[in-house]
Coordinates of C-alpha atoms in Angstrom, one line a residue:
M137 CA 121.7 -0.2 -22.6
A138 CA 120.2 0.4 -26.8
R139 CA 121.1 2.7 -28.8
L140 CA 119.0 5.1 -30.5
N141 CA 118.8 4.5 -33.9
V142 CA 119.4 7.6 -35.6
T143 CA 121.9 9.1 -38.0
P144 CA 125.3 10.3 -36.2
T145 CA 125.4 13.7 -38.2
R146 CA 125.9 16.9 -35.8
M147 CA 122.8 17.9 -36.2
N148 CA 121.3 15.3 -33.7
L149 CA 124.1 14.7 -32.0
T150 CA 123.6 18.2 -30.6
S151 CA 119.9 17.4 -30.3
L152 CA 121.0 15.1 -28.0
K153 CA 123.2 16.7 -25.5
K154 CA 119.9 18.7 -25.0
R155 CA 117.8 16.5 -25.1
L156 CA 120.2 15.0 -22.1
E157 CA 121.1 17.9 -20.0
T158 CA 116.3 18.0 -20.1
S159 CA 116.0 14.1 -19.2
S160 CA 119.7 14.8 -16.4
R161 CA 117.7 17.6 -14.7
G162 CA 113.5 15.9 -14.3
Y163 CA 115.8 12.6 -13.5
K164 CA 117.2 15.4 -10.2
L165 CA 113.9 16.9 -10.4
L166 CA 111.3 13.6 -9.7
K167 CA 114.0 12.3 -7.3
D168 CA 114.3 14.7 -5.1
K169 CA 109.7 15.8 -5.5
Q170 CA 109.9 11.1 -4.8
D171 CA 112.3 11.9 -1.3
E172 CA 110.0 14.9 0.0
L173 CA 106.7 12.3 -1.0
M174 CA 108.1 9.8 0.9
R175 CA 109.1 11.6 3.5
Q176 CA 105.6 13.4 4.2
F177 CA 104.5 9.8 3.9
I178 CA 105.8 8.0 6.2
E179 CA 104.8 10.9 9.1
L180 CA 101.3 11.1 7.7
I181 CA 101.6 7.5 8.3
R182 CA 103.2 7.6 12.1
K183 CA 99.9 9.7 12.4
N184 CA 97.5 7.7 10.9
K185 CA 98.4 4.6 12.9
D186 CA 98.0 6.5 16.5
L187 CA 94.9 7.9 15.6
R188 CA 93.5 4.7 14.7
E189 CA 94.9 2.9 18.4
E190 CA 93.2 5.7 19.7
V191 CA 89.7 6.3 17.1
E192 CA 89.6 1.9 18.2
G193 CA 90.3 2.7 21.8
E194 CA 87.2 4.9 22.2
L195 CA 85.0 3.6 19.8
S196 CA 85.9 0.7 22.1
D197 CA 84.4 2.0 25.3
S198 CA 82.1 3.2 23.5
F199 CA 80.6 -0.1 22.2
K200 CA 80.5 -1.2 26.3
E201 CA 77.7 1.7 27.6
F202 CA 75.8 0.3 24.8
L203 CA 76.2 -3.0 25.2
V204 CA 76.4 -2.4 29.3
A205 CA 72.8 0.1 27.9
S206 CA 70.8 -2.5 26.6
A207 CA 71.3 -5.3 28.9
F208 CA 69.0 -2.1 31.8
M209 CA 66.8 -0.7 28.4
S210 CA 64.5 -3.0 27.0
P211 CA 65.5 -2.7 23.2
E212 CA 62.4 -1.2 21.9
F213 CA 62.6 1.8 24.4
L214 CA 66.9 1.7 23.0
E215 CA 65.7 1.6 19.1
E216 CA 63.0 4.5 20.5
A217 CA 65.5 6.2 21.9
V218 CA 67.9 7.2 19.4
S219 CA 65.4 7.7 16.6
F220 CA 64.6 10.6 15.9
P221 CA 67.7 12.3 16.0
T222 CA 68.4 16.3 16.5
Q223 CA 71.1 16.7 13.8
T224 CA 71.6 16.5 10.2
V225 CA 75.4 16.1 10.1
G226 CA 77.0 15.9 6.4
V227 CA 80.7 16.4 5.1
D228 CA 82.0 19.4 3.3
I229 CA 84.9 18.2 1.1
K230 CA 87.3 20.4 -0.5
T231 CA 90.9 19.7 -2.0
K232 CA 95.0 20.9 -1.5
N233 CA 97.9 20.1 -3.2
I234 CA 100.7 18.9 -1.7
M235 CA 103.9 17.8 -4.0
S236 CA 101.4 18.1 -7.0
V237 CA 98.4 15.5 -5.3
N238 CA 95.4 17.1 -4.7
V239 CA 94.2 15.8 -1.0
P240 CA 91.2 15.9 0.2
V241 CA 90.3 18.0 3.4
M242 CA 87.5 17.4 5.6
E243 CA 85.3 19.5 7.8
F244 CA 81.6 18.2 9.5
K245 CA 78.3 20.6 8.7
V246 CA 75.9 20.1 11.3
D247 CA 72.5 21.1 10.6
K248 CA 70.5 21.4 13.3
Q249 CA 66.8 20.0 13.8
E250 CA 64.2 23.2 13.1
G251 CA 62.8 23.7 16.7
E252 CA 65.5 21.3 18.6
E253 CA 67.4 22.6 21.0
E254 CA 71.4 22.6 21.1
S255 CA 71.7 19.2 22.6
I256 CA 73.8 15.6 21.1
Y257 CA 71.0 13.7 22.7
P258 CA 67.9 13.0 20.7
Y259 CA 65.9 11.9 24.0
G260 CA 64.7 12.6 26.7
Y261 CA 67.1 12.0 30.5
A262 CA 64.2 10.4 32.4
Q263 CA 64.3 6.9 31.1
T264 CA 67.6 6.2 29.6
S265 CA 70.5 5.3 31.2
A266 CA 73.9 6.6 32.1
Q267 CA 75.1 4.6 29.9
L268 CA 73.0 5.3 26.8
D269 CA 74.2 8.9 28.0
E270 CA 78.1 8.4 27.7
A271 CA 78.4 6.3 25.1
I272 CA 76.4 8.9 22.8
F273 CA 78.8 11.5 24.6
G274 CA 81.2 9.4 23.2
L275 CA 80.4 8.7 19.8
N276 CA 79.9 12.4 18.8
K277 CA 83.1 12.9 20.8
V278 CA 84.7 10.6 18.2
M279 CA 83.6 12.0 14.6
D280 CA 85.6 14.4 14.8
K281 CA 88.4 11.8 15.0
L282 CA 86.7 10.0 12.7
L283 CA 86.9 11.9 9.9
R284 CA 90.1 13.2 10.5
L285 CA 91.8 9.7 10.7
A286 CA 89.6 9.0 7.3
E287 CA 91.0 12.5 5.9
I288 CA 94.9 11.5 7.4
E289 CA 93.9 7.7 5.2
K290 CA 92.4 8.6 1.5
T291 CA 95.7 11.3 1.5
C292 CA 98.1 8.5 2.3
Q293 CA 96.8 6.1 -0.6
L294 CA 96.1 9.3 -2.8
M295 CA 100.0 10.2 -1.9
A296 CA 100.9 6.3 -2.3
D297 CA 99.5 6.4 -6.4
E298 CA 101.7 9.7 -6.9
I299 CA 105.3 7.6 -4.9
E300 CA 104.5 4.8 -7.4
G301 CA 104.1 6.7 -10.7
T302 CA 107.6 9.1 -10.3
R303 CA 108.5 5.8 -9.2
R304 CA 108.2 4.1 -12.6
R305 CA 108.9 8.0 -13.8
V306 CA 112.7 8.1 -11.9
N307 CA 113.5 4.6 -13.0
A308 CA 112.4 5.2 -16.0
L309 CA 114.6 7.5 -16.2
E310 CA 117.7 6.4 -15.1
Y311 CA 118.0 2.6 -16.2
R312 CA 116.4 3.6 -19.3
T313 CA 115.8 6.5 -20.7
I314 CA 119.3 8.6 -19.6
P315 CA 122.0 5.2 -20.7
D316 CA 120.3 5.0 -24.0
L317 CA 121.2 8.8 -24.3
K318 CA 124.2 8.0 -23.4
E319 CA 124.7 5.8 -25.6
T320 CA 123.7 7.5 -28.8
I321 CA 126.0 10.4 -28.3
K322 CA 129.9 8.1 -27.5
Y323 CA 128.5 6.2 -30.5
I324 CA 127.4 9.4 -33.2
R325 CA 131.0 11.0 -31.8
A326 CA 132.6 8.1 -32.9
K327 CA 131.6 8.1 -35.8
L328 CA 132.7 11.6 -36.5
E329 CA 135.9 10.9 -35.2
E330 CA 135.8 8.2 -37.9
N331 CA 135.3 10.0 -39.9
E332 CA 137.3 13.2 -39.8
R333 CA 139.8 10.9 -39.0
A334 CA 139.0 9.1 -42.1
T335 CA 138.5 12.4 -44.3
I336 CA 141.7 13.5 -43.0
T337 CA 143.8 10.0 -44.6
R338 CA 142.0 11.1 -48.0
L339 CA 143.5 14.6 -47.3
M340 CA 146.9 13.5 -46.6
K341 CA 146.7 11.4 -49.8
V342 CA 145.8 13.9 -52.3
K343 CA 148.2 16.2 -50.6
D344 CA 150.9 13.5 -52.0
M345 CA 149.8 12.6 -55.0
I346 CA 150.1 16.3 -56.5
A347 CA 153.1 16.9 -54.3
K348 CA 154.4 13.9 -56.4
E349 CA 152.3 15.5 -59.4
D350 CA 154.6 18.4 -59.4
V351 CA 158.2 17.3 -58.0
D352 CA 157.3 14.4 -61.5
E353 CA 157.2 17.7 -63.6
E354 CA 159.9 19.6 -62.0
E355 CA 162.2 16.3 -63.3
I356 CA 160.4 16.4 -66.9
E357 CA 161.5 20.0 -67.4
A358 CA 165.1 19.2 -65.6
I359 CA 165.6 16.4 -68.8

């Protein structure tokens, strides 16, 4: 704790009391925010872990199908089969507010090539293997989960940054600002009480001196 460098006056005492009240209220609000952020962060981490395991499993299955397909098809034909997509995929990113943190909300925007039928396969079926079809189907199926995983991981990163910033502010209030204010208020009160006692002592001495002078005057008049 460190005492603030202020003059010990009643005006400063009143000002510091208001600052202490505001700091205490701010500390409580920030602590509640930190606790809620931590709760939501832990919940998102669990979702992220489960979703990542699910996505990695589905991607692994699709890659295995690609390996099998590449064993049955020539590299040139395999490359030609997947070189002309039927869809152009973009990502629409919006934001939503979670405890003062703007987190992304992602959604695919699919533009079909003109004249193409609605299909995820950019090739005919005559000269391709069933494994390639399964691999393409599996990748198409996992894309939404991949986007959701990216959204959750970015949200976790932003919330972790906000938690760290909130934690620093909470610690600054708890261990520095509030103790310093309390110490300074205590010091000013002690100083004011000391000055008040000194003033009372001086007044009592003056009163005694005046009373003594009155007694001396009465004795002189009596003589």
